[in-house]
Amino acid sequence: MYELAVFGNPIGHSLSPSIHAQFAQQTGLKVNYAKILAPIDGFNQSVQQFIEKGANGFNVTVPFKLDAFNLATELTLNAKMAGAVNTIKIQKNKLIGENTDGLGLVNDLTQNLGLSLKGKKILILGAGGATQGIILPLLRQQPSQIMVANRTASKAEKLAHNFSQYGSVSGFGLDKIKSEPVDLIINATSASLDGNMPEIASGCADNAICYDLMYGKQTPFMDWAKNNNASIISDGLGMLVEQAASSFEFWTEKKPDTRSVIKKLRG
Ligand code: ATR
């Protein structure tokens, strides 16, 4: 039996238990996947209690990804560069921290949407934690360049600099986005949460793939993409399922089938 869980606050609406139950059924593995509401200042203690019950691993969501990063005794390169951990595997007294968010995005783009990112121009809106988590996995697909545009230009510049040893990444303000088409635009700002879409040069979306990391509703970014001639528009539901699959594989070494799960979630 794999004893797994997701820690968050709030955690009530998490889809992870249902996704992992479907993975368990497909792979024939026995999995107990719980939802654990940790107190805001009590993440480490909650984890400790779970470990004492014989846990094999866990996921971490808002607002504990940095706590998990600090708690891990070992980090994958991916997690190190992301500066955040969403998956921990427990091996004896080691806590191995991974971040599957970026892998999830790449797998959704390449496997479910059938895109190749090699040689492509990618524009990312936003330079917060979400962006930091996806840059390295995107660079591993060998795009020609990644441009990070952010409301606060200095944050985008700093982020781009931190990843420069891994590929061509530049950072600048949203106002410096050119009205020239790119291949893929990823919305990694939290603006959609407030029903906003930053004002940017619209020509960049012409015939582009537009992907919002958010899921669950049509976002202002997706409306903007539609109004500006995007070729493919997607929310982040596929990424959610793919990051869960990458976590499941990290714990169990079994690769689940994600398409049937995505289909079911889309209803
Ligand atoms: P997350 O972990 O979701 O990335 P975050 O680290 O708080 O959250 O980052 C939020 C990102 O959304 C930032 O890039 C932020 O821009 P600033 O760095 O300038 O704050 C961006 N963001 C949030 N609201 C925005 C808005 N209304 N317009 C443009 N960008 C916005």
mmCIF file of N, CA, C and O in Angstrom, residues 66 69 77-85 99 101-102 124-139 148 155 158-160 162-163 188 213:
data_model
loop_
_atom_site.group_PDB
_atom_site.id
_atom_site.type_symbol
_atom_site.label_atom_id
_atom_site.label_comp_id
_atom_site.label_asym_id
_atom_site.label_seq_id
_atom_site.Cartn_x
_atom_site.Cartn_y
_atom_site.Cartn_z
ATOM 1 N N LEU A 66 7.267 26.414 -0.752
ATOM 2 C CA LEU A 66 8.569 26.882 -0.282
ATOM 3 C C LEU A 66 8.955 26.155 1.014
ATOM 4 O O LEU A 66 10.117 25.784 1.201
ATOM 5 N N PHE A 69 10.246 22.917 -0.007
ATOM 6 C CA PHE A 69 11.596 23.111 -0.566
ATOM 7 C C PHE A 69 12.614 23.114 0.580
ATOM 8 O O PHE A 69 13.667 22.480 0.507
ATOM 9 N N LEU A 77 17.477 18.759 -9.633
ATOM 10 C CA LEU A 77 17.887 20.026 -10.256
ATOM 11 C C LEU A 77 16.654 20.868 -10.595
ATOM 12 O O LEU A 77 16.623 22.084 -10.424
ATOM 13 N N ASN A 78 15.651 20.148 -11.080
ATOM 14 C CA ASN A 78 14.388 20.773 -11.425
ATOM 15 C C ASN A 78 13.788 21.567 -10.250
ATOM 16 O O ASN A 78 13.345 22.700 -10.402
ATOM 17 N N ALA A 79 13.779 20.933 -9.079
ATOM 18 C CA ALA A 79 13.228 21.571 -7.880
ATOM 19 C C ALA A 79 14.112 22.722 -7.436
ATOM 20 O O ALA A 79 13.625 23.796 -7.055
ATOM 21 N N LYS A 80 15.421 22.502 -7.539
ATOM 22 C CA LYS A 80 16.382 23.544 -7.133
ATOM 23 C C LYS A 80 16.142 24.809 -7.958
ATOM 24 O O LYS A 80 16.051 25.905 -7.429
ATOM 25 N N MET A 81 16.038 24.652 -9.272
ATOM 26 C CA MET A 81 15.869 25.806 -10.151
ATOM 27 C C MET A 81 14.474 26.412 -10.017
ATOM 28 O O MET A 81 14.288 27.609 -10.212
ATOM 29 N N ALA A 82 13.486 25.581 -9.712
ATOM 30 C CA ALA A 82 12.121 26.078 -9.532
ATOM 31 C C ALA A 82 12.021 26.871 -8.225
ATOM 32 O O ALA A 82 11.144 27.720 -8.068
ATOM 33 N N GLY A 83 12.896 26.557 -7.271
ATOM 34 C CA GLY A 83 12.853 27.227 -5.969
ATOM 35 C C GLY A 83 11.621 26.835 -5.176
ATOM 36 O O GLY A 83 11.217 27.537 -4.246
ATOM 37 N N ALA A 84 11.031 25.716 -5.549
ATOM 38 C CA ALA A 84 9.798 25.269 -4.898
ATOM 39 C C ALA A 84 9.649 23.765 -5.115
ATOM 40 O O ALA A 84 10.165 23.235 -6.101
ATOM 41 N N VAL A 85 8.962 23.116 -4.182
ATOM 42 C CA VAL A 85 8.761 21.665 -4.267
ATOM 43 C C VAL A 85 7.269 21.362 -4.195
ATOM 44 O O VAL A 85 6.571 21.877 -3.325
ATOM 45 N N ASN A 99 9.893 18.956 -8.350
ATOM 46 C CA ASN A 99 8.824 19.864 -8.774
ATOM 47 C C ASN A 99 8.326 19.368 -10.127
ATOM 48 O O ASN A 99 9.077 19.382 -11.103
ATOM 49 N N ASP A 101 5.575 20.514 -11.750
ATOM 50 C CA ASP A 101 4.697 21.459 -12.455
ATOM 51 C C ASP A 101 5.157 21.699 -13.901
ATOM 52 O O ASP A 101 4.362 21.636 -14.835
ATOM 53 N N GLY A 102 6.445 21.964 -14.068
ATOM 54 C CA GLY A 102 6.970 22.253 -15.402
ATOM 55 C C GLY A 102 6.930 21.019 -16.297
ATOM 56 O O GLY A 102 6.618 21.109 -17.493
ATOM 57 N N ILE A 124 6.490 34.068 -22.084
ATOM 58 C CA ILE A 124 5.813 33.783 -20.817
ATOM 59 C C ILE A 124 5.409 35.109 -20.182
ATOM 60 O O ILE A 124 6.239 36.016 -20.051
ATOM 61 N N LEU A 125 4.150 35.236 -19.813
ATOM 62 C CA LEU A 125 3.675 36.432 -19.103
ATOM 63 C C LEU A 125 3.736 36.152 -17.604
ATOM 64 O O LEU A 125 3.155 35.172 -17.129
ATOM 65 N N GLY A 126 4.446 37.004 -16.865
ATOM 66 C CA GLY A 126 4.573 36.816 -15.419
ATOM 67 C C GLY A 126 5.963 36.322 -15.068
ATOM 68 O O GLY A 126 6.607 35.632 -15.878
ATOM 69 N N ALA A 127 6.440 36.684 -13.880
ATOM 70 C CA ALA A 127 7.776 36.255 -13.453
ATOM 71 C C ALA A 127 7.750 35.865 -11.973
ATOM 72 O O ALA A 127 8.698 36.109 -11.238
ATOM 73 N N GLY A 128 6.651 35.252 -11.549
ATOM 74 C CA GLY A 128 6.523 34.802 -10.161
ATOM 75 C C GLY A 128 6.917 33.337 -10.033
ATOM 76 O O GLY A 128 7.634 32.786 -10.884
ATOM 77 N N GLY A 129 6.416 32.710 -8.967
ATOM 78 C CA GLY A 129 6.763 31.315 -8.675
ATOM 79 C C GLY A 129 6.348 30.368 -9.797
ATOM 80 O O GLY A 129 7.083 29.418 -10.111
ATOM 81 N N ALA A 130 5.208 30.619 -10.410
ATOM 82 C CA ALA A 130 4.727 29.721 -11.469
ATOM 83 C C ALA A 130 5.693 29.717 -12.648
ATOM 84 O O ALA A 130 6.031 28.665 -13.195
ATOM 85 N N THR A 131 6.182 30.900 -13.017
ATOM 86 C CA THR A 131 7.131 30.999 -14.133
ATOM 87 C C THR A 131 8.445 30.316 -13.786
ATOM 88 O O THR A 131 8.992 29.550 -14.585
ATOM 89 N N GLN A 132 8.927 30.558 -12.580
ATOM 90 C CA GLN A 132 10.204 29.955 -12.171
ATOM 91 C C GLN A 132 10.141 28.428 -12.258
ATOM 92 O O GLN A 132 11.124 27.765 -12.577
ATOM 93 N N GLY A 133 8.957 27.878 -12.005
ATOM 94 C CA GLY A 133 8.785 26.420 -12.012
ATOM 95 C C GLY A 133 8.733 25.789 -13.397
ATOM 96 O O GLY A 133 8.881 24.575 -13.524
ATOM 97 N N ILE A 134 8.520 26.583 -14.439
ATOM 98 C CA ILE A 134 8.361 25.970 -15.768
ATOM 99 C C ILE A 134 9.529 26.221 -16.720
ATOM 100 O O ILE A 134 9.625 25.573 -17.757
ATOM 101 N N ILE A 135 10.420 27.163 -16.375
ATOM 102 C CA ILE A 135 11.453 27.549 -17.352
ATOM 103 C C ILE A 135 12.407 26.399 -17.705
ATOM 104 O O ILE A 135 12.640 26.123 -18.883
ATOM 105 N N LEU A 136 12.943 25.704 -16.698
ATOM 106 C CA LEU A 136 13.935 24.662 -17.015
ATOM 107 C C LEU A 136 13.336 23.526 -17.854
ATOM 108 O O LEU A 136 13.908 23.165 -18.890
ATOM 109 N N PRO A 137 12.169 22.976 -17.473
ATOM 110 C CA PRO A 137 11.587 21.931 -18.331
ATOM 111 C C PRO A 137 11.293 22.432 -19.752
ATOM 112 O O PRO A 137 11.472 21.691 -20.719
ATOM 113 N N LEU A 138 10.897 23.706 -19.897
ATOM 114 C CA LEU A 138 10.670 24.244 -21.244
ATOM 115 C C LEU A 138 11.993 24.333 -22.004
ATOM 116 O O LEU A 138 12.076 23.961 -23.176
ATOM 117 N N LEU A 139 13.052 24.793 -21.331
ATOM 118 C CA LEU A 139 14.358 24.913 -22.000
ATOM 119 C C LEU A 139 14.872 23.560 -22.470
ATOM 120 O O LEU A 139 15.545 23.454 -23.492
ATOM 121 N N VAL A 148 10.560 36.276 -21.065
ATOM 122 C CA VAL A 148 9.727 36.420 -19.872
ATOM 123 C C VAL A 148 9.358 37.891 -19.752
ATOM 124 O O VAL A 148 10.243 38.747 -19.634
ATOM 125 N N LYS A 155 11.995 41.928 -12.090
ATOM 126 C CA LYS A 155 11.835 40.522 -11.683
ATOM 127 C C LYS A 155 12.051 39.585 -12.870
ATOM 128 O O LYS A 155 12.629 38.514 -12.739
ATOM 129 N N LYS A 158 15.807 39.430 -13.670
ATOM 130 C CA LYS A 158 16.552 38.621 -12.700
ATOM 131 C C LYS A 158 16.331 37.127 -12.962
ATOM 132 O O LYS A 158 17.263 36.330 -12.963
ATOM 133 N N LEU A 159 15.072 36.778 -13.217
ATOM 134 C CA LEU A 159 14.732 35.376 -13.476
ATOM 135 C C LEU A 159 15.455 34.876 -14.721
ATOM 136 O O LEU A 159 16.044 33.790 -14.727
ATOM 137 N N ALA A 160 15.430 35.695 -15.774
ATOM 138 C CA ALA A 160 16.089 35.315 -17.031
ATOM 139 C C ALA A 160 17.583 35.094 -16.779
ATOM 140 O O ALA A 160 18.171 34.113 -17.247
ATOM 141 N N ASN A 162 19.041 34.158 -14.039
ATOM 142 C CA ASN A 162 19.267 32.930 -13.260
ATOM 143 C C ASN A 162 19.233 31.667 -14.116
ATOM 144 O O ASN A 162 19.787 30.643 -13.732
ATOM 145 N N PHE A 163 18.525 31.725 -15.249
ATOM 146 C CA PHE A 163 18.418 30.534 -16.096
ATOM 147 C C PHE A 163 19.339 30.604 -17.318
ATOM 148 O O PHE A 163 19.315 29.694 -18.133
ATOM 149 N N ALA A 188 1.355 33.001 -17.093
ATOM 150 C CA ALA A 188 1.724 32.532 -15.759
ATOM 151 C C ALA A 188 1.566 33.654 -14.740
ATOM 152 O O ALA A 188 2.155 33.610 -13.671
ATOM 153 N N LEU A 213 -2.029 28.762 -17.456
ATOM 154 C CA LEU A 213 -1.728 27.760 -16.438
ATOM 155 C C LEU A 213 -2.934 27.511 -15.532
ATOM 156 O O LEU A 213 -3.005 26.501 -14.849
#
